[in-house]
Each structure stands twice: as structure tokens, then as C-alpha cells.
Amino acid sequence: MGLGGFVSAAFRRLRTFVVRPFRFLSGIRQLKAARFTTVFVHEGDVAVRLPQASGRDVLTARGRQLVSRCHQFHGRPEAEVLLRRLIYTMYREGLLDPRRSIIDIGSWLADNTLVWATFLRGDAVVYAIDPDPGNIQFGTSLAVANAIGNIRWSECVCSDVPGVRLSYEGSLAMASFNEKGEGRDFALVTTTLDEIVGTAQWGNIGLLHVDVEGFEWKVLAGARDIIAASRPVILFEQHICLEDIAPIMQLLQPLEYEVYMINEMMVENNLDCRNFMAVPAGMDLSVLMKVETFRGRAEGIWYAVPGDALIPVR
């Protein structure tokens, strides 16, 4: 090994044993300052209590993973702010019915799952779906700690048809699935949203949120019965410089949906990442539309273009 290689290896070891633990300790200090509570200020000040991590947790891989998830969760109220405000307003103004259930597929840290569960009433539940057992375990623990009992957790991957073997790239916590055999094999075969929800509840879904790293079309195609019976508001994410939105448009428009891009750049993601909202044709969205984009920085929103909160996609 030459001098350059030796220095590079030494730097990596230094980062592993000094820099990374310091970063975790810094995250714990931030959580302590917030009393291990995250407040979703854009969604009615819903407060979520987090596990009380300590410096000892940085000594184990499981502990560091817990600290990392807690720290990421703590920052979520300031991510996708416009999306959060829109959904909160839709419940407040009656555009979304709190007596109808929610599907949150790609639930990840369960930040949307937990907050939206507090909006629901009666027998309505959130179907929280994710392929990573660590994500499901973290979300379940938060639900228990916060006495939120109207969530149905599913550790699985959904597609347009059941019984298919998939591969995935990246970490399972934020995996990108494919049918081409690229990356690692996933242990479970696919199911569909129609199967998970079941025929008895196909007509009782008010909101369908899909964040599945490029697998959105297949997931929505596997929810055709739900969409036809419930006519839910649909949220989905696309990387517009990488993924073609046309197939999703072709799926939803015959079902008489209007599609809008949420006028927000998600600076924590790739710059081409956008959220979209599809609503049954004729829904009055006037209460959502008007924004003052020049106030975006003060409001924590990075608008993509001047104009309304929702931009029609044709």
C-alpha cells in the first residue's frame, strides 16, 4: 500500500471511530433538547414522543440505528411542508373524510402514518406498508409509546399482481424494487393493495399515499378495485428527470382523475423529486390553491415555480 492508500485507509478508520460517533452524539443532544418529542407544527401541532436514546446507544449497531431513525424522524416536520399543509387543510376543510381509512405504502419512518392516524375517527385505520422489518418495528414502537392504536402494519412489497419474486437495490429501508433481477433478491413474493385491504374495505379508503421509489405505477395498478370503489385522493412521488409519469396518467385519467404537481421542491431529496396529487374530477380545490410563493423561505417551503400550490398536469 502506498502512502496515499495508507492515508486514505487511516482517514476511513478515523471517520468510523471518531467522526460517526460524534455525529450520533450530536443527534442525541438535539433529541434531548427537544425532550425526545417531535411536534408536527404544520399539521395541527401533533406531538410524537420518541425513545429516550443515550450515549450508550452509539456503542452498538442496533443503538446507532435507533438514534439515526429518531434523529431523522425528528427532522420530518420540516420536510415536504407544503404536502403536510395540504393534507391537514383537506381534513380541516372536509375535503377528506376522517371516517375513511388511509393507505400509506412506503411508510418508512411512519412520520406520515402516525400523524395521519390522529386525524381519523370511528373505525377508520391507517394501513402502513413497508418491506423493511426495521421500519415496521420502529413505527410500531412509536405507535405503542404514543397510544395510537388505529394502524394496521404490513411488512411486504406490493405490485400490480401477487406472487412475483422481486429484486431490490439500495438498503431495504429505502429500497428500489425491480423485476429484472438487479441487486439482491427479496425474500417475500409480491402482494397487492387490493389484497391487503380486502374486498370488505375497498370502498372505505379516503387517502392513498404511494412512495415506493419508482414502483408507483405497479402499486397503483394493484389497487384498481380500491380506486374504483373508494375514489380516494391519491398522493404519489416521482423523480421527473428519471421516471416517466405518462403511464400513471394513462392509468388514472380513464378513471376520471385530475392530476396535479404539488408546487414544492424537496431539498432533502434529489432536485427532480416531486409529489403529485390525483383527485376525482370535479373536486373543488380552491381552498388549497392560493399561496404567496415569495414567502416560501419564511414558511419553510421551497416552491418549484411561481403560481398556485397545485399545478395541473396534462
Tab-separated table of C-alpha atoms in Angstrom:
chain	number	residue	atom	x	y	z
A	1	MET	CA	0.000	0.000	0.000
A	2	GLY	CA	1.396	3.377	-0.994
A	3	LEU	CA	1.371	6.462	1.206
A	4	GLY	CA	-1.830	7.739	-0.402
A	5	GLY	CA	-3.625	4.468	0.234
A	6	PHE	CA	-2.379	4.368	3.814
A	7	VAL	CA	-3.641	7.914	4.469
A	8	SER	CA	-6.990	7.112	2.885
A	9	ALA	CA	-7.407	3.965	4.995
A	10	ALA	CA	-6.415	5.855	8.130
A	11	PHE	CA	-8.959	8.558	7.366
A	12	ARG	CA	-11.716	5.959	6.936
A	13	ARG	CA	-10.850	4.405	10.292
A	14	LEU	CA	-10.817	7.830	11.916
A	15	ARG	CA	-14.252	8.578	10.491
A	16	THR	CA	-15.607	5.247	11.705
A	17	PHE	CA	-14.309	5.523	15.259
A	18	VAL	CA	-14.422	9.293	15.887
A	19	VAL	CA	-16.498	11.288	13.406
A	20	ARG	CA	-19.538	8.993	13.178
A	21	PRO	CA	-19.941	8.551	16.970
A	22	PHE	CA	-19.643	12.328	17.360
A	23	ARG	CA	-22.416	12.782	14.809
A	24	PHE	CA	-24.642	10.334	16.689
A	25	LEU	CA	-23.915	12.084	19.992
A	26	SER	CA	-24.814	15.400	18.399
A	27	GLY	CA	-28.121	13.910	17.278
A	28	ILE	CA	-28.812	12.668	20.823
A	29	ARG	CA	-28.148	16.159	22.200
A	30	GLN	CA	-30.698	17.601	19.778
A	31	LEU	CA	-33.251	14.993	20.816
A	32	LYS	CA	-32.623	15.700	24.498
A	33	ALA	CA	-33.059	19.430	23.908
A	34	ALA	CA	-36.458	18.651	22.394
A	35	ARG	CA	-37.272	16.324	25.319
A	36	PHE	CA	-37.467	13.437	22.852
A	37	THR	CA	-40.643	14.894	21.389
A	38	THR	CA	-41.285	15.843	17.768
A	39	VAL	CA	-44.045	18.356	17.066
A	40	PHE	CA	-45.576	18.436	13.581
A	41	VAL	CA	-46.243	22.157	13.542
A	42	HIS	CA	-47.761	22.195	10.053
A	43	GLU	CA	-50.296	19.503	10.915
A	44	GLY	CA	-52.123	20.793	13.955
A	45	ASP	CA	-49.161	20.514	16.352
A	46	VAL	CA	-49.392	16.741	16.621
A	47	ALA	CA	-46.709	15.694	19.119
A	48	VAL	CA	-44.931	12.329	18.906
A	49	ARG	CA	-42.783	11.005	21.740
A	50	LEU	CA	-39.550	9.282	20.731
A	51	PRO	CA	-37.431	6.668	22.573
A	52	GLN	CA	-35.019	8.247	25.056
A	53	ALA	CA	-31.712	7.350	23.422
A	54	SER	CA	-28.471	7.893	25.342
A	55	GLY	CA	-24.752	7.998	24.673
A	56	ARG	CA	-24.532	4.268	25.353
A	57	ASP	CA	-26.551	3.609	22.207
A	58	VAL	CA	-23.673	4.712	19.966
A	59	LEU	CA	-21.692	1.665	21.142
A	60	THR	CA	-23.865	-0.865	19.284
A	61	ALA	CA	-25.076	-1.125	15.709
A	62	ARG	CA	-28.682	-1.505	16.869
A	63	GLY	CA	-28.353	1.534	19.114
A	64	ARG	CA	-26.847	3.655	16.345
A	65	GLN	CA	-29.673	2.601	14.027
A	66	LEU	CA	-32.215	3.660	16.651
A	67	VAL	CA	-30.526	7.030	17.123
A	68	SER	CA	-30.356	7.544	13.364
A	69	ARG	CA	-34.050	6.777	12.898
A	70	CYS	CA	-35.048	9.009	15.818
A	71	HIS	CA	-32.924	11.872	14.520
A	72	GLN	CA	-34.339	11.508	11.009
A	73	PHE	CA	-37.866	11.359	12.382
A	74	HIS	CA	-37.254	14.497	14.436
A	75	GLY	CA	-36.466	16.426	11.250
A	76	ARG	CA	-39.521	15.259	9.321
A	77	PRO	CA	-41.907	18.111	10.300
A	78	GLU	CA	-39.777	20.455	8.182
A	79	ALA	CA	-39.674	18.108	5.184
A	80	GLU	CA	-42.383	18.223	2.492
A	81	VAL	CA	-44.006	21.131	4.312
A	82	LEU	CA	-46.444	22.057	1.556
A	83	LEU	CA	-47.645	18.461	1.261
A	84	ARG	CA	-48.207	18.362	5.011
A	85	ARG	CA	-50.149	21.615	4.978
A	86	LEU	CA	-52.298	20.488	2.070
A	87	ILE	CA	-53.352	17.213	3.686
A	88	TYR	CA	-54.016	18.881	7.036
A	89	THR	CA	-56.144	21.531	5.302
A	90	MET	CA	-58.075	18.887	3.375
A	91	TYR	CA	-59.076	17.213	6.636
A	92	ARG	CA	-59.809	20.520	8.353
A	93	GLU	CA	-61.993	21.732	5.458
A	94	GLY	CA	-63.808	18.425	4.955
A	95	LEU	CA	-62.282	17.502	1.593
A	96	LEU	CA	-61.013	14.323	3.224
A	97	ASP	CA	-63.370	12.307	5.425
A	98	PRO	CA	-61.809	11.283	8.784
A	99	ARG	CA	-64.183	8.285	8.912
A	100	ARG	CA	-62.497	6.709	5.889
A	101	SER	CA	-59.193	4.811	6.116
A	102	ILE	CA	-55.758	5.709	4.739
A	103	ILE	CA	-53.148	3.640	2.915
A	104	ASP	CA	-49.539	4.724	3.465
A	105	ILE	CA	-47.318	2.441	1.369
A	106	GLY	CA	-43.603	3.039	1.682
A	107	SER	CA	-44.312	4.204	5.217
A	108	TRP	CA	-40.588	4.344	6.079
A	109	LEU	CA	-40.232	6.100	9.477
A	110	ALA	CA	-44.025	6.253	9.879
A	111	ASP	CA	-43.994	10.043	10.231
A	112	ASN	CA	-46.999	10.365	7.928
A	113	THR	CA	-48.621	7.216	9.291
A	114	LEU	CA	-48.602	8.366	12.908
A	115	VAL	CA	-49.733	11.932	12.247
A	116	TRP	CA	-52.491	10.957	9.829
A	117	ALA	CA	-53.752	8.301	12.242
A	118	THR	CA	-54.583	11.085	14.701
A	119	PHE	CA	-56.851	12.698	12.084
A	120	LEU	CA	-59.085	9.627	11.779
A	121	ARG	CA	-62.310	8.893	13.601
A	122	GLY	CA	-64.518	5.901	14.238
A	123	ASP	CA	-63.340	2.610	12.787
A	124	ALA	CA	-61.003	4.190	10.210
A	125	VAL	CA	-57.401	2.944	10.225
A	126	VAL	CA	-54.093	3.606	8.506
A	127	TYR	CA	-52.692	0.687	6.520
A	128	ALA	CA	-48.939	1.218	6.984
A	129	ILE	CA	-46.972	-0.889	4.496
A	130	ASP	CA	-43.200	-1.223	4.161
A	131	PRO	CA	-40.802	-4.003	3.124
A	132	ASP	CA	-38.238	-3.326	5.849
A	133	PRO	CA	-38.799	-5.046	9.217
A	134	GLY	CA	-36.696	-2.364	10.919
A	135	ASN	CA	-39.014	0.365	9.673
A	136	ILE	CA	-42.099	-1.603	10.750
A	137	GLN	CA	-40.604	-2.265	14.194
A	138	PHE	CA	-39.674	1.398	14.665
A	139	GLY	CA	-43.123	2.614	13.612
A	140	THR	CA	-44.883	0.041	15.772
A	141	SER	CA	-42.842	1.047	18.822
A	142	LEU	CA	-43.728	4.708	18.312
A	143	ALA	CA	-47.415	3.860	17.909
A	144	VAL	CA	-47.382	1.919	21.185
A	145	ALA	CA	-45.456	4.653	23.027
A	146	ASN	CA	-47.937	7.261	21.821
A	147	ALA	CA	-51.073	5.150	22.375
A	148	ILE	CA	-52.018	5.269	18.681
A	149	GLY	CA	-53.944	2.087	18.042
A	150	ASN	CA	-55.641	2.614	14.674
A	151	ILE	CA	-52.749	1.452	12.472
A	152	ARG	CA	-52.509	-1.872	10.629
A	153	TRP	CA	-48.875	-2.740	9.906
A	154	SER	CA	-47.816	-4.878	6.939
A	155	GLU	CA	-44.247	-5.957	6.171
A	156	CYS	CA	-44.461	-6.696	2.458
A	157	VAL	CA	-43.910	-5.366	-1.055
A	158	CYS	CA	-46.802	-4.581	-3.394
A	159	SER	CA	-47.070	-4.723	-7.176
A	160	ASP	CA	-49.747	-4.987	-9.873
A	161	VAL	CA	-50.065	-8.750	-9.420
A	162	PRO	CA	-49.409	-11.092	-6.485
A	163	GLY	CA	-46.872	-13.877	-6.256
A	164	VAL	CA	-43.932	-12.298	-8.109
A	165	ARG	CA	-40.328	-12.553	-6.920
A	166	LEU	CA	-38.538	-9.194	-6.940
A	167	SER	CA	-35.009	-7.916	-6.520
A	168	TYR	CA	-34.022	-4.632	-4.946
A	169	GLU	CA	-31.213	-2.125	-4.992
A	170	GLY	CA	-30.073	0.098	-2.152
A	171	SER	CA	-30.797	-0.541	1.509
A	172	LEU	CA	-34.041	-2.305	2.323
A	173	ALA	CA	-35.071	0.698	4.451
A	174	MET	CA	-35.418	2.743	1.235
A	175	ALA	CA	-35.274	0.062	-1.435
A	176	SER	CA	-35.871	0.376	-5.163
A	177	PHE	CA	-37.545	-2.830	-6.407
A	178	ASN	CA	-37.393	-4.341	-9.872
A	179	GLU	CA	-38.362	-7.471	-11.803
A	180	LYS	CA	-35.070	-7.608	-13.737
A	181	GLY	CA	-33.028	-9.465	-11.141
A	182	GLU	CA	-30.881	-6.395	-10.467
A	183	GLY	CA	-29.403	-6.190	-6.977
A	184	ARG	CA	-30.395	-8.551	-4.193
A	185	ASP	CA	-33.310	-10.983	-4.082
A	186	PHE	CA	-36.210	-10.083	-1.803
A	187	ALA	CA	-37.368	-12.880	0.469
A	188	LEU	CA	-41.115	-12.341	0.021
A	189	VAL	CA	-43.281	-12.502	-3.078
A	190	THR	CA	-45.456	-9.567	-4.025
A	191	THR	CA	-48.978	-8.874	-2.897
A	192	THR	CA	-51.340	-6.077	-3.973
A	193	LEU	CA	-53.067	-3.272	-2.134
A	194	ASP	CA	-56.402	-4.755	-3.142
A	195	GLU	CA	-55.407	-7.979	-1.346
A	196	ILE	CA	-54.091	-6.247	1.788
A	197	VAL	CA	-57.155	-4.063	2.289
A	198	GLY	CA	-59.639	-6.800	1.364
A	199	THR	CA	-62.907	-6.651	-0.510
A	200	ALA	CA	-64.938	-5.517	2.501
A	201	GLN	CA	-62.913	-2.301	2.748
A	202	TRP	CA	-62.384	-1.489	-0.941
A	203	GLY	CA	-64.961	1.310	-0.695
A	204	ASN	CA	-63.657	2.821	2.539
A	205	ILE	CA	-60.309	4.406	1.587
A	206	GLY	CA	-60.119	8.199	1.653
A	207	LEU	CA	-56.394	8.759	1.062
A	208	LEU	CA	-53.827	6.627	-0.774
A	209	HIS	CA	-50.174	7.675	-0.365
A	210	VAL	CA	-47.613	5.870	-2.534
A	211	ASP	CA	-43.861	6.432	-2.064
A	212	VAL	CA	-42.128	3.348	-3.451
A	213	GLU	CA	-39.025	4.553	-5.276
A	214	GLY	CA	-40.109	4.103	-8.891
A	215	PHE	CA	-42.643	1.291	-8.401
A	216	GLU	CA	-45.621	3.659	-8.218
A	217	TRP	CA	-47.387	2.538	-11.392
A	218	LYS	CA	-47.344	-1.125	-10.410
A	219	VAL	CA	-48.590	-0.359	-6.903
A	220	LEU	CA	-51.453	1.776	-8.233
A	221	ALA	CA	-52.319	-0.849	-10.839
A	222	GLY	CA	-52.638	-3.336	-7.969
A	223	ALA	CA	-55.148	-1.002	-6.291
A	224	ARG	CA	-57.619	-0.692	-9.191
A	225	ASP	CA	-60.520	-2.098	-7.188
A	226	ILE	CA	-59.831	0.253	-4.280
A	227	ILE	CA	-59.573	3.263	-6.595
A	228	ALA	CA	-62.775	2.350	-8.452
A	229	ALA	CA	-64.776	1.709	-5.276
A	230	SER	CA	-63.402	4.450	-2.993
A	231	ARG	CA	-62.369	7.274	-5.325
A	232	PRO	CA	-59.610	8.258	-2.850
A	233	VAL	CA	-57.304	11.233	-3.061
A	234	ILE	CA	-54.017	9.770	-4.323
A	235	LEU	CA	-50.541	11.042	-3.485
A	236	PHE	CA	-47.522	9.695	-5.324
A	237	GLU	CA	-43.885	10.667	-5.760
A	238	GLN	CA	-41.879	10.774	-8.984
A	239	HIS	CA	-38.330	11.701	-9.974
A	240	ILE	CA	-39.342	13.650	-13.045
A	241	CYS	CA	-35.896	13.524	-14.699
A	242	LEU	CA	-35.706	9.761	-14.273
A	243	GLU	CA	-39.247	8.365	-14.275
A	244	ASP	CA	-41.978	8.777	-16.881
A	245	ILE	CA	-45.241	9.968	-15.333
A	246	ALA	CA	-47.207	9.167	-18.511
A	247	PRO	CA	-48.118	5.560	-17.547
A	248	ILE	CA	-49.580	6.770	-14.247
A	249	MET	CA	-51.540	9.457	-16.087
A	250	GLN	CA	-52.814	6.812	-18.511
A	251	LEU	CA	-53.900	4.669	-15.566
A	252	LEU	CA	-55.725	7.425	-13.666
A	253	GLN	CA	-57.295	9.585	-16.357
A	254	PRO	CA	-59.723	6.883	-17.632
A	255	LEU	CA	-60.838	6.591	-14.000
A	256	GLU	CA	-61.772	10.295	-14.195
A	257	TYR	CA	-58.963	11.665	-12.078
A	258	GLU	CA	-57.275	15.035	-12.381
A	259	VAL	CA	-53.548	15.092	-11.627
A	260	TYR	CA	-51.630	17.984	-10.063
A	261	MET	CA	-47.987	18.505	-9.196
A	262	ILE	CA	-47.509	19.864	-5.692
A	263	ASN	CA	-45.551	23.082	-6.155
A	264	GLU	CA	-42.665	22.185	-3.879
A	265	MET	CA	-39.040	21.174	-4.246
A	266	MET	CA	-37.936	18.650	-1.657
A	267	VAL	CA	-34.440	19.875	-0.984
A	268	GLU	CA	-33.646	16.873	1.210
A	269	ASN	CA	-34.041	14.637	-1.874
A	270	ASN	CA	-32.761	14.717	-5.443
A	271	LEU	CA	-33.653	18.008	-7.105
A	272	ASP	CA	-36.072	16.352	-9.565
A	273	CYS	CA	-38.179	14.736	-6.837
A	274	ARG	CA	-41.813	15.924	-6.803
A	275	ASN	CA	-45.017	14.950	-5.077
A	276	PHE	CA	-48.201	14.653	-7.111
A	277	MET	CA	-51.837	14.680	-6.069
A	278	ALA	CA	-54.588	12.996	-8.062
A	279	VAL	CA	-58.202	13.785	-7.170
A	280	PRO	CA	-61.562	12.681	-8.572
A	281	ALA	CA	-62.598	15.018	-11.373
A	282	GLY	CA	-64.665	17.952	-10.187
A	283	MET	CA	-63.333	18.135	-6.622
A	284	ASP	CA	-63.233	21.786	-5.552
A	285	LEU	CA	-59.631	22.517	-4.563
A	286	SER	CA	-59.953	26.294	-4.404
A	287	VAL	CA	-59.301	26.359	-0.660
A	288	LEU	CA	-55.878	24.791	-1.313
A	289	MET	CA	-54.653	26.708	-4.308
A	290	LYS	CA	-53.607	30.234	-3.345
A	291	VAL	CA	-50.118	30.720	-1.962
A	292	GLU	CA	-47.637	33.571	-1.851
A	293	THR	CA	-44.513	31.950	-3.188
A	294	PHE	CA	-42.332	34.904	-2.181
A	295	ARG	CA	-42.994	33.958	1.452
A	296	GLY	CA	-41.721	30.440	0.925
A	297	ARG	CA	-38.456	30.706	2.830
A	298	ALA	CA	-40.184	32.131	5.891
A	299	GLU	CA	-42.714	29.278	5.745
A	300	GLY	CA	-40.139	26.544	5.202
A	301	ILE	CA	-41.376	25.825	1.674
A	302	TRP	CA	-39.196	25.794	-1.443
A	303	TYR	CA	-41.691	26.423	-4.216
A	304	ALA	CA	-40.771	24.990	-7.609
A	305	VAL	CA	-42.336	27.819	-9.659
A	306	PRO	CA	-44.386	30.980	-9.038
A	307	GLY	CA	-48.059	30.153	-9.007
A	308	ASP	CA	-50.627	28.091	-7.101
A	309	ALA	CA	-49.947	25.316	-4.612
A	310	LEU	CA	-51.165	22.732	-7.127
A	311	ILE	CA	-50.114	22.800	-10.768
A	312	PRO	CA	-52.313	20.862	-13.250
A	313	VAL	CA	-50.549	18.084	-15.184
A	314	ARG	CA	-52.000	17.399	-18.639
